[in-house]
């Protein structure tokens, strides 16, 4: 057990929503910040490890289906007929229904390493591939969960595993389709998995997830939410697709978020993933019940979901985080850019995030928003460079072309909006540097891809 405090000196660091200079950062033996001191005197700087560039706090990747990394780049051809979310989902199922625990571990370990060195230091894994290929439970019910936990440990990223309840194929269905057999689960099985995974390792936490209103019946939904502990985040896919909204109205007589607000007591544990199709009244309700929203801009664009009402949500200071979801990009800068650009295209305006959040810089509004919402998604203190938060951070590579000649006051603007985005020369989780992903992780990924697709 490491009992040492660690002292770092950052020439500049993102503290509390703006850049501070000469920041002395102290991480305790428990991996949490015990000191964040800007303008440190020469005397206080003595003995601290000098970091080679400006420091940003690590971001939470609040929504991941790791196995979908195996289809990134493989669903971009148009076959005859309709091509929408539902036809994409059929192709996604072909990966879900053939991946073994070994392949899942290899794919997730490489993915998590990519995400970590891109500046996501914690992953929320929305996990519903529970059963064996034939749909029967594994002899060890945690087989697939533990493959994901080992992958996170090998990559060095923090994790909140979210075992996901998935019970039926649609609002009116009584059971799953044949091609959904691996997802079968009950409130008890999901809660048992969450309990068993928590405490596997200091950087692994757990919460619970409900796949969606169409996949979980109301009684089970309330049961899982009520049984999850006060520190456990509760995630749900909601209002991603218009068809889902229409089906919900047909079955429940209400829109999905409207139904949740009226029929389930939401609280700060709840993270509504996508929430693409919400009215302003629904967003008001989510805000009043202190729930958060998880936005996945690259996946929502890839799947043609629609455009989230960012000005309304930011205008009421709603809590939100960002997720790479299907992993068509592993860059959080690309997610934030796309979030802003989709608004600009729709509204024919510029700097929508900045104006909605009443601040000057769109990059600051977007980065700070994603940072602050990360803790709610992960159920861990991951809110940035502040005492008591986990000491996760990255050192910006100042040699990146995107930063050449940029005045210091515009550093974050260039990090987010000048692409290709600058890389990070070092990444730290819980106060300790994590070496760059080994070539072995890439080799394992390539092997798994060959097994799956050749
Ligand atoms: Zn998802």
Tab-separated table of C-alpha atoms and ligand atoms in Angstrom:
chain	number	residue	atom	x	y	z
A	1	UNK	CA	0.000	0.000	0.000
A	2	UNK	CA	1.339	3.361	-1.020
A	3	UNK	CA	1.458	5.671	2.016
A	4	UNK	CA	3.262	8.582	0.406
A	5	UNK	CA	1.790	11.930	-0.452
A	6	UNK	CA	2.676	13.065	-3.962
A	7	UNK	CA	3.421	16.671	-4.865
A	8	UNK	CA	3.158	17.989	-8.425
A	9	UNK	CA	3.785	21.440	-9.767
A	10	UNK	CA	1.747	22.494	-12.804
A	11	UNK	CA	2.792	25.615	-14.739
A	12	UNK	CA	-0.960	26.122	-15.307
A	13	UNK	CA	-3.976	24.083	-14.243
A	14	UNK	CA	-7.744	24.186	-14.805
A	15	UNK	CA	-9.077	24.960	-11.299
A	16	UNK	CA	-12.700	25.809	-10.642
A	17	UNK	CA	-13.566	26.768	-14.195
A	18	UNK	CA	-10.502	28.807	-15.184
A	19	UNK	CA	-6.721	28.626	-15.557
A	20	UNK	CA	-4.598	29.114	-12.427
A	21	UNK	CA	-0.798	29.536	-12.535
A	22	UNK	CA	1.996	27.702	-10.690
A	23	UNK	CA	-0.371	25.264	-9.026
A	24	UNK	CA	0.994	22.963	-6.341
A	25	UNK	CA	-1.089	19.773	-6.405
A	26	UNK	CA	-0.911	17.296	-3.517
A	27	UNK	CA	-2.440	13.826	-3.720
A	28	UNK	CA	-2.894	11.818	-0.530
A	29	UNK	CA	-2.097	8.125	-0.145
A	30	UNK	CA	-5.806	7.405	-0.771
A	31	UNK	CA	-5.538	8.929	-4.267
A	32	UNK	CA	-7.662	11.987	-3.445
A	33	UNK	CA	-6.474	15.594	-3.592
A	34	UNK	CA	-5.379	16.959	-0.213
A	35	UNK	CA	-4.079	20.248	-1.600
A	36	UNK	CA	-4.653	22.440	-4.677
A	37	UNK	CA	-2.676	25.672	-4.234
A	38	UNK	CA	-2.319	28.210	-7.084
A	39	UNK	CA	0.520	30.759	-7.089
A	40	UNK	CA	2.731	28.487	-4.987
A	41	UNK	CA	5.836	30.245	-3.645
A	42	UNK	CA	9.327	29.087	-4.657
A	43	UNK	CA	9.761	27.588	-1.216
A	44	UNK	CA	6.554	25.542	-1.419
A	45	UNK	CA	7.482	24.347	-4.922
A	46	UNK	CA	10.632	22.640	-3.608
A	47	UNK	CA	10.519	18.854	-3.859
A	48	UNK	CA	7.431	18.795	-6.111
A	49	UNK	CA	7.548	16.944	-9.429
A	50	UNK	CA	7.417	19.548	-12.208
A	51	UNK	CA	4.881	18.659	-14.901
A	52	UNK	CA	5.826	19.390	-18.503
A	53	UNK	CA	2.688	21.313	-19.507
A	54	UNK	CA	-0.710	22.686	-18.462
A	55	UNK	CA	-2.898	20.303	-16.460
A	56	UNK	CA	-6.538	19.439	-17.079
A	57	UNK	CA	-8.649	17.322	-14.712
A	58	UNK	CA	-9.619	13.895	-16.099
A	59	UNK	CA	-13.121	13.524	-17.522
A	60	UNK	CA	-15.626	10.755	-16.844
A	61	UNK	CA	-16.796	8.806	-19.889
A	62	UNK	CA	-20.341	8.464	-18.603
A	63	UNK	CA	-21.761	5.975	-21.102
A	64	UNK	CA	-20.007	3.010	-22.701
A	65	UNK	CA	-20.909	-0.280	-24.358
A	66	UNK	CA	-17.349	-1.588	-24.721
A	67	UNK	CA	-18.209	-4.435	-27.114
A	68	UNK	CA	-19.461	-1.901	-29.675
A	69	UNK	CA	-15.823	-0.817	-30.191
A	70	UNK	CA	-15.688	-3.995	-32.301
A	71	UNK	CA	-18.103	-2.511	-34.890
A	72	UNK	CA	-16.673	1.026	-35.126
A	73	UNK	CA	-16.121	1.570	-38.847
A	74	UNK	CA	-18.078	-1.555	-39.809
A	75	UNK	CA	-21.613	-0.128	-40.072
A	76	UNK	CA	-21.067	2.716	-42.506
A	77	UNK	CA	-22.317	1.100	-45.720
A	78	UNK	CA	-25.831	1.454	-47.002
A	79	UNK	CA	-27.680	-1.738	-47.877
A	80	UNK	CA	-30.912	-1.689	-49.818
A	81	UNK	CA	-33.893	-0.455	-47.820
A	82	UNK	CA	-34.195	1.640	-44.683
A	83	UNK	CA	-31.057	2.430	-42.739
A	84	UNK	CA	-31.827	3.821	-39.318
A	85	UNK	CA	-31.236	3.158	-35.629
A	86	UNK	CA	-33.169	-0.111	-35.770
A	87	UNK	CA	-31.258	-1.569	-38.746
A	88	UNK	CA	-27.992	-0.483	-37.068
A	89	UNK	CA	-29.157	-2.294	-33.936
A	90	UNK	CA	-29.603	-5.541	-35.879
A	91	UNK	CA	-25.974	-5.301	-37.009
A	92	UNK	CA	-24.827	-4.430	-33.484
A	93	UNK	CA	-26.571	-7.591	-32.256
A	94	UNK	CA	-24.406	-9.687	-34.575
A	95	UNK	CA	-21.399	-8.584	-32.473
A	96	UNK	CA	-23.293	-8.963	-29.202
A	97	UNK	CA	-24.273	-12.519	-30.056
A	98	UNK	CA	-20.846	-13.866	-30.933
A	99	UNK	CA	-18.398	-12.159	-28.556
A	100	UNK	CA	-16.779	-14.411	-25.919
A	101	UNK	CA	-15.570	-13.257	-22.479
A	102	UNK	CA	-11.955	-13.422	-23.715
A	103	UNK	CA	-12.737	-11.333	-26.793
A	104	UNK	CA	-14.723	-8.854	-24.693
A	105	UNK	CA	-11.782	-8.436	-22.314
A	106	UNK	CA	-9.320	-7.903	-25.185
A	107	UNK	CA	-11.558	-5.372	-26.948
A	108	UNK	CA	-12.430	-3.488	-23.758
A	109	UNK	CA	-8.811	-3.371	-22.499
A	110	UNK	CA	-7.617	-1.756	-25.738
A	111	UNK	CA	-10.613	0.598	-25.848
A	112	UNK	CA	-10.169	1.676	-22.223
A	113	UNK	CA	-6.487	2.329	-22.823
A	114	UNK	CA	-7.368	4.478	-25.863
A	115	UNK	CA	-9.932	6.407	-23.813
A	116	UNK	CA	-7.605	6.865	-20.854
A	117	UNK	CA	-4.741	8.288	-22.878
A	118	UNK	CA	-7.222	10.561	-24.648
A	119	UNK	CA	-8.128	12.044	-21.247
A	120	UNK	CA	-11.074	10.052	-19.932
A	121	UNK	CA	-9.867	8.700	-16.590
A	122	UNK	CA	-13.054	6.847	-15.554
A	123	UNK	CA	-15.555	4.802	-17.513
A	124	UNK	CA	-19.229	4.067	-16.756
A	125	UNK	CA	-19.883	0.730	-18.424
A	126	UNK	CA	-23.577	0.129	-19.198
A	127	UNK	CA	-23.333	-3.639	-19.262
A	128	UNK	CA	-26.081	-5.942	-20.547
A	129	UNK	CA	-24.193	-8.858	-22.172
A	130	UNK	CA	-24.813	-11.136	-19.212
A	131	UNK	CA	-25.342	-14.661	-20.576
A	132	UNK	CA	-23.456	-17.265	-22.561
A	133	UNK	CA	-23.745	-17.435	-26.375
A	134	UNK	CA	-26.733	-19.789	-26.119
A	135	UNK	CA	-28.532	-17.470	-23.689
A	136	UNK	CA	-27.978	-19.626	-20.626
A	137	UNK	CA	-26.392	-18.020	-17.559
A	138	UNK	CA	-22.661	-18.663	-17.178
A	139	UNK	CA	-21.640	-21.047	-14.379
A	140	UNK	CA	-19.970	-17.964	-12.894
A	141	UNK	CA	-22.685	-15.288	-13.212
A	142	UNK	CA	-20.028	-12.552	-13.173
A	143	UNK	CA	-18.109	-14.004	-16.139
A	144	UNK	CA	-18.710	-11.070	-18.510
A	145	UNK	CA	-18.689	-8.428	-15.734
A	146	UNK	CA	-15.299	-9.596	-14.530
A	147	UNK	CA	-13.934	-9.541	-18.089
A	148	UNK	CA	-14.800	-5.823	-18.138
A	149	UNK	CA	-13.333	-5.218	-14.672
A	150	UNK	CA	-10.063	-6.928	-15.664
A	151	UNK	CA	-9.982	-4.847	-18.849
A	152	UNK	CA	-10.276	-1.629	-16.800
A	153	UNK	CA	-7.525	-2.806	-14.450
A	154	UNK	CA	-5.205	-3.684	-17.339
A	155	UNK	CA	-5.742	-0.280	-18.936
A	156	UNK	CA	-5.425	1.546	-15.584
A	157	UNK	CA	-8.735	3.433	-15.928
A	158	UNK	CA	-11.274	3.863	-13.101
A	159	UNK	CA	-14.636	2.152	-13.614
A	160	UNK	CA	-18.255	2.243	-12.534
A	161	UNK	CA	-19.824	-0.976	-13.753
A	162	UNK	CA	-23.560	-0.686	-14.350
A	163	UNK	CA	-25.131	-4.168	-14.594
A	164	UNK	CA	-28.195	-3.565	-16.726
A	165	UNK	CA	-31.699	-4.920	-16.407
A	166	UNK	CA	-33.133	-6.067	-19.743
A	167	UNK	CA	-36.350	-8.108	-19.669
A	168	UNK	CA	-38.431	-7.738	-22.814
A	169	UNK	CA	-38.231	-6.703	-26.457
A	170	UNK	CA	-40.766	-3.870	-26.396
A	171	UNK	CA	-43.465	-2.086	-24.407
A	172	UNK	CA	-46.133	-4.648	-25.205
A	173	UNK	CA	-43.844	-7.718	-25.185
A	174	UNK	CA	-43.727	-10.297	-22.420
A	175	UNK	CA	-40.204	-11.548	-23.159
A	176	UNK	CA	-37.015	-11.048	-25.159
A	177	UNK	CA	-36.433	-11.817	-28.828
A	178	UNK	CA	-34.173	-14.756	-29.665
A	179	UNK	CA	-31.351	-12.379	-30.646
A	180	UNK	CA	-31.595	-10.688	-27.221
A	181	UNK	CA	-31.019	-13.911	-25.253
A	182	UNK	CA	-27.699	-12.806	-23.799
A	183	UNK	CA	-29.329	-9.789	-22.125
A	184	UNK	CA	-31.868	-11.732	-20.007
A	185	UNK	CA	-31.759	-10.579	-16.415
A	186	UNK	CA	-33.936	-10.001	-13.365
A	187	UNK	CA	-33.922	-7.312	-10.675
A	188	UNK	CA	-32.262	-9.819	-8.331
A	189	UNK	CA	-29.526	-10.848	-10.800
A	190	UNK	CA	-28.648	-7.239	-11.595
A	191	UNK	CA	-28.520	-6.177	-7.944
A	192	UNK	CA	-26.386	-9.230	-7.085
A	193	UNK	CA	-23.912	-8.373	-9.843
A	194	UNK	CA	-23.702	-4.757	-8.687
A	195	UNK	CA	-23.053	-5.836	-5.121
A	196	UNK	CA	-20.444	-8.430	-6.068
A	197	UNK	CA	-18.449	-6.050	-8.261
A	198	UNK	CA	-18.345	-3.122	-5.813
A	199	UNK	CA	-15.140	-3.211	-3.848
A	200	UNK	CA	-13.283	-5.584	-6.215
A	201	UNK	CA	-10.613	-2.916	-6.323
A	202	UNK	CA	-10.348	0.696	-5.104
A	203	UNK	CA	-10.919	2.105	-8.584
A	204	UNK	CA	-13.948	-0.041	-9.387
A	205	UNK	CA	-17.389	1.045	-8.240
A	206	UNK	CA	-20.821	-0.117	-9.259
A	207	UNK	CA	-24.265	1.236	-9.896
A	208	UNK	CA	-27.264	-0.147	-11.753
A	209	UNK	CA	-28.834	0.475	-15.125
A	210	UNK	CA	-32.290	-0.038	-16.566
A	211	UNK	CA	-31.956	-0.619	-20.272
A	212	UNK	CA	-34.950	1.534	-21.268
A	213	UNK	CA	-38.652	1.882	-20.592
A	214	UNK	CA	-39.364	-0.434	-23.524
A	215	UNK	CA	-37.087	-3.189	-22.088
A	216	UNK	CA	-38.051	-3.047	-18.386
A	217	UNK	CA	-41.501	-3.250	-16.852
A	218	UNK	CA	-42.520	-0.502	-14.408
A	219	UNK	CA	-42.643	-2.732	-11.325
A	220	UNK	CA	-39.107	-4.050	-11.891
A	221	UNK	CA	-37.849	-0.563	-12.666
A	222	UNK	CA	-39.068	0.791	-9.347
A	223	UNK	CA	-37.782	-2.284	-7.499
A	224	UNK	CA	-34.207	-1.906	-8.783
A	225	UNK	CA	-34.112	1.840	-8.202
A	226	UNK	CA	-35.418	1.451	-4.658
A	227	UNK	CA	-32.946	-1.328	-3.793
A	228	UNK	CA	-29.841	0.463	-5.151
A	229	UNK	CA	-27.850	2.163	-2.390
A	230	UNK	CA	-27.707	5.934	-1.859
A	231	UNK	CA	-24.245	6.168	-3.458
A	232	UNK	CA	-25.160	4.040	-6.479
A	233	UNK	CA	-25.849	5.845	-9.717
A	234	UNK	CA	-28.957	4.674	-11.610
A	235	UNK	CA	-28.695	4.975	-15.404
A	236	UNK	CA	-31.389	4.554	-18.055
A	237	UNK	CA	-31.541	5.037	-21.846
A	238	UNK	CA	-34.437	7.373	-22.486
A	239	UNK	CA	-36.141	9.250	-25.344
A	240	UNK	CA	-33.322	8.517	-27.788
A	241	UNK	CA	-35.518	7.733	-30.766
A	242	UNK	CA	-38.834	9.235	-31.898
A	243	UNK	CA	-40.284	5.746	-32.402
A	244	UNK	CA	-39.543	4.977	-28.762
A	245	UNK	CA	-41.393	8.151	-27.743
A	246	UNK	CA	-44.385	7.187	-29.913
A	247	UNK	CA	-44.436	3.614	-28.538
A	248	UNK	CA	-44.307	4.962	-24.991
A	249	UNK	CA	-47.240	7.299	-25.649
A	250	UNK	CA	-49.172	4.397	-27.184
A	251	UNK	CA	-48.504	2.151	-24.183
A	252	UNK	CA	-48.367	4.513	-21.203
A	253	UNK	CA	-50.234	7.519	-22.571
A	254	UNK	CA	-47.247	9.713	-21.751
A	255	UNK	CA	-43.875	10.629	-23.208
A	256	UNK	CA	-40.919	8.659	-21.720
A	257	UNK	CA	-39.422	11.387	-19.548
A	258	UNK	CA	-42.898	12.633	-18.616
A	259	UNK	CA	-43.780	9.102	-17.472
A	260	UNK	CA	-40.576	8.795	-15.428
A	261	UNK	CA	-41.207	12.119	-13.735
A	262	UNK	CA	-44.806	11.224	-12.889
A	263	UNK	CA	-44.410	7.571	-11.967
A	264	UNK	CA	-40.951	7.240	-10.405
A	265	UNK	CA	-39.414	9.542	-7.823
A	266	UNK	CA	-36.159	10.574	-9.481
A	267	UNK	CA	-33.289	11.888	-7.375
A	268	UNK	CA	-29.611	12.815	-7.728
A	269	UNK	CA	-28.653	9.167	-8.382
A	270	UNK	CA	-30.491	9.193	-11.731
A	271	UNK	CA	-28.652	9.688	-15.023
A	272	UNK	CA	-30.886	9.928	-18.089
A	273	UNK	CA	-28.878	8.788	-21.097
A	274	UNK	CA	-29.616	10.706	-24.358
A	275	UNK	CA	-32.930	12.410	-23.407
A	276	UNK	CA	-32.817	13.621	-27.005
A	277	UNK	CA	-36.541	14.123	-27.438
A	278	UNK	CA	-37.645	16.124	-24.394
A	279	UNK	CA	-39.945	19.114	-24.078
A	280	UNK	CA	-38.859	22.108	-22.021
A	281	UNK	CA	-41.389	21.095	-19.368
A	282	UNK	CA	-39.790	17.648	-19.164
A	283	UNK	CA	-36.317	19.180	-18.809
A	284	UNK	CA	-37.671	21.442	-16.045
A	285	UNK	CA	-38.962	18.378	-14.246
A	286	UNK	CA	-35.640	16.524	-14.555
A	287	UNK	CA	-33.873	19.571	-13.148
A	288	UNK	CA	-36.350	19.896	-10.266
A	289	UNK	CA	-35.864	16.241	-9.336
A	290	UNK	CA	-32.041	16.822	-9.365
A	291	UNK	CA	-31.336	14.126	-11.983
A	292	UNK	CA	-28.538	14.413	-14.585
A	293	UNK	CA	-28.419	13.879	-18.340
A	294	UNK	CA	-25.725	11.926	-20.204
A	295	UNK	CA	-25.122	13.186	-23.750
A	296	UNK	CA	-23.387	11.040	-26.374
A	297	UNK	CA	-23.021	13.439	-29.332
A	298	UNK	CA	-20.955	11.282	-31.702
A	299	UNK	CA	-23.165	8.214	-31.295
A	300	UNK	CA	-26.374	10.255	-31.441
A	301	UNK	CA	-25.114	11.782	-34.707
A	302	UNK	CA	-23.942	8.435	-36.067
A	303	UNK	CA	-27.352	6.888	-35.389
A	304	UNK	CA	-29.406	9.854	-36.567
A	305	UNK	CA	-31.144	10.250	-33.191
A	306	UNK	CA	-31.865	13.971	-33.274
A	307	UNK	CA	-30.572	17.087	-31.506
A	308	UNK	CA	-30.760	17.588	-27.740
A	309	UNK	CA	-32.092	20.946	-26.501
A	310	UNK	CA	-28.775	22.122	-25.062
A	311	UNK	CA	-29.723	25.803	-24.644
A	312	UNK	CA	-32.742	24.899	-22.493
A	313	UNK	CA	-30.734	22.491	-20.307
A	314	UNK	CA	-27.697	24.704	-19.906
A	315	UNK	CA	-29.905	27.741	-19.390
A	316	UNK	CA	-31.327	26.169	-16.238
A	317	UNK	CA	-27.846	24.971	-15.100
A	318	UNK	CA	-28.853	21.334	-15.542
A	319	UNK	CA	-26.227	18.708	-14.668
A	320	UNK	CA	-24.846	16.751	-17.625
A	321	UNK	CA	-21.940	14.547	-18.601
A	322	UNK	CA	-20.594	13.108	-21.826
A	323	UNK	CA	-20.340	9.493	-22.994
A	324	UNK	CA	-18.615	7.876	-25.957
A	325	UNK	CA	-21.328	5.176	-26.028
A	326	UNK	CA	-20.688	3.170	-29.245
A	327	UNK	CA	-17.088	4.491	-29.446
A	328	UNK	CA	-17.147	5.801	-33.012
A	329	UNK	CA	-14.734	8.347	-31.543
A	330	UNK	CA	-12.566	8.064	-28.452
A	331	UNK	CA	-11.951	11.815	-28.336
A	332	UNK	CA	-13.883	13.905	-25.790
A	333	UNK	CA	-12.910	17.027	-27.705
A	334	UNK	CA	-14.748	15.640	-30.724
A	335	UNK	CA	-17.812	14.941	-28.543
A	336	UNK	CA	-17.848	18.500	-27.179
A	337	UNK	CA	-17.271	20.050	-30.609
A	338	UNK	CA	-20.056	18.003	-32.117
A	339	UNK	CA	-22.397	18.940	-29.267
A	340	UNK	CA	-21.778	22.624	-29.998
A	341	UNK	CA	-21.695	22.305	-33.803
A	342	UNK	CA	-25.026	20.451	-33.978
A	343	UNK	CA	-26.586	23.401	-32.123
A	344	UNK	CA	-24.934	25.914	-34.452
A	345	UNK	CA	-26.189	24.054	-37.527
A	346	UNK	CA	-29.725	23.758	-36.160
A	347	UNK	CA	-30.035	27.298	-34.793
A	348	UNK	CA	-27.772	29.065	-37.333
A	349	UNK	CA	-25.968	30.780	-34.474
A	350	UNK	CA	-22.476	30.601	-32.944
A	351	UNK	CA	-21.165	29.942	-29.405
A	352	UNK	CA	-24.477	28.455	-28.268
A	353	UNK	CA	-22.994	26.755	-25.168
A	354	UNK	CA	-21.295	29.960	-24.030
A	355	UNK	CA	-24.447	32.035	-24.335
A	356	UNK	CA	-26.632	29.352	-22.740
A	357	UNK	CA	-24.266	28.989	-19.770
A	358	UNK	CA	-23.787	32.765	-19.522
A	359	UNK	CA	-20.038	32.542	-19.898
A	360	UNK	CA	-17.618	33.853	-22.502
A	361	UNK	CA	-16.010	30.696	-23.799
A	362	UNK	CA	-17.875	27.795	-25.400
A	363	UNK	CA	-14.950	25.486	-24.604
A	364	UNK	CA	-15.091	26.483	-20.917
A	365	UNK	CA	-18.883	26.036	-20.755
A	366	UNK	CA	-18.662	22.607	-22.389
A	367	UNK	CA	-15.600	21.282	-20.543
A	368	UNK	CA	-16.746	22.521	-17.133
A	369	UNK	CA	-20.245	21.127	-17.686
A	370	UNK	CA	-18.966	17.681	-18.685
A	371	UNK	CA	-16.538	17.709	-15.749
A	372	UNK	CA	-19.123	18.651	-13.120
A	373	UNK	CA	-21.663	16.061	-14.293
A	374	UNK	CA	-19.120	13.229	-14.248
A	375	UNK	CA	-19.321	12.581	-10.507
A	376	UNK	CA	-23.084	12.031	-10.627
A	377	UNK	CA	-22.674	9.524	-13.466
A	378	UNK	CA	-19.828	7.636	-11.774
A	379	UNK	CA	-20.970	7.840	-8.147
A	380	UNK	CA	-17.418	8.854	-7.256
A	381	UNK	CA	-15.741	12.209	-6.449
A	382	UNK	CA	-14.439	13.041	-9.922
A	383	UNK	CA	-15.267	16.726	-10.144
A	384	UNK	CA	-11.836	18.181	-10.937
A	385	UNK	CA	-8.828	19.714	-9.224
A	386	UNK	CA	-10.248	20.307	-5.730
A	387	UNK	CA	-9.609	18.870	-2.276
A	388	UNK	CA	-11.479	15.601	-1.768
A	389	UNK	CA	-11.818	14.800	-5.478
A	390	UNK	CA	-9.870	11.878	-6.973
A	391	UNK	CA	-6.483	12.998	-8.272
A	392	UNK	CA	-7.124	12.254	-11.953
A	393	UNK	CA	-5.490	14.570	-14.449
A	394	UNK	CA	-3.592	14.863	-17.706
A	395	UNK	CA	-0.684	16.972	-18.896
A	396	UNK	CA	-1.344	18.754	-22.193
A	397	UNK	CA	1.289	18.195	-24.891
A	398	UNK	CA	2.309	21.768	-25.680
A	399	UNK	CA	4.199	20.629	-28.783
A	400	UNK	CA	0.859	19.873	-30.529
A	401	UNK	CA	0.343	21.852	-33.734
A	402	UNK	CA	-3.099	22.955	-32.516
A	403	UNK	CA	-1.460	24.986	-29.741
A	404	UNK	CA	1.287	26.641	-31.807
A	405	UNK	CA	1.226	30.396	-31.191
A	406	UNK	CA	-2.000	30.314	-29.140
A	407	UNK	CA	-2.167	33.084	-26.494
A	408	UNK	CA	-2.438	31.516	-22.989
A	409	UNK	CA	-5.950	32.893	-22.438
A	410	UNK	CA	-7.247	30.842	-25.398
A	411	UNK	CA	-5.575	27.572	-24.469
A	412	UNK	CA	-8.769	25.629	-23.648
A	413	UNK	CA	-10.557	27.065	-26.699
A	414	UNK	CA	-7.779	25.671	-28.904
A	415	UNK	CA	-7.678	22.334	-27.057
A	416	UNK	CA	-11.400	21.824	-27.777
A	417	UNK	CA	-11.966	23.609	-31.094
A	418	UNK	CA	-8.712	23.292	-33.047
A	419	UNK	CA	-8.548	19.833	-34.565
A	420	UNK	CA	-6.695	17.428	-34.663
A	421	UNK	CA	-6.861	17.912	-30.903
A	422	UNK	CA	-3.674	18.163	-28.847
A	423	UNK	CA	-2.628	14.962	-27.108
A	424	UNK	CA	-1.588	14.399	-23.525
A	425	UNK	CA	2.011	13.621	-22.603
A	426	UNK	CA	1.011	12.015	-19.285
A	427	UNK	CA	-2.206	10.783	-17.681
A	428	UNK	CA	-2.668	10.199	-13.942
A	429	UNK	CA	-5.343	8.224	-12.093
A	430	UNK	CA	-5.649	8.593	-8.297
A	431	UNK	CA	-2.365	10.498	-8.150
A	432	UNK	CA	-0.282	7.991	-10.102
A	433	UNK	CA	0.970	8.151	-13.675
A	434	UNK	CA	-0.417	5.425	-15.952
A	435	UNK	CA	2.051	4.321	-18.643
A	436	UNK	CA	0.847	4.503	-22.250
A	437	UNK	CA	-1.119	1.440	-23.387
A	438	UNK	CA	1.137	-1.482	-24.153
A	439	UNK	CA	1.390	-2.825	-27.693
A	440	UNK	CA	0.075	-6.084	-26.192
A	441	UNK	CA	-3.377	-4.495	-25.737
A	442	UNK	CA	-3.486	-3.567	-29.419
A	443	UNK	CA	-2.299	-7.025	-30.458
A	444	UNK	CA	-5.028	-8.624	-28.322
A	445	UNK	CA	-7.635	-6.315	-29.870
A	446	UNK	CA	-6.533	-7.169	-33.417
A	447	UNK	CA	-6.626	-10.876	-32.605
A	448	UNK	CA	-10.170	-10.596	-31.218
A	449	UNK	CA	-11.304	-8.583	-34.269
A	450	UNK	CA	-9.868	-11.226	-36.603
A	451	UNK	CA	-11.649	-13.966	-34.699
A	452	UNK	CA	-14.947	-12.042	-34.813
A	453	UNK	CA	-14.987	-10.857	-38.396
A	454	UNK	CA	-12.722	-12.984	-40.618
B	1	LIG	ZN1	-26.245	3.134	-24.744
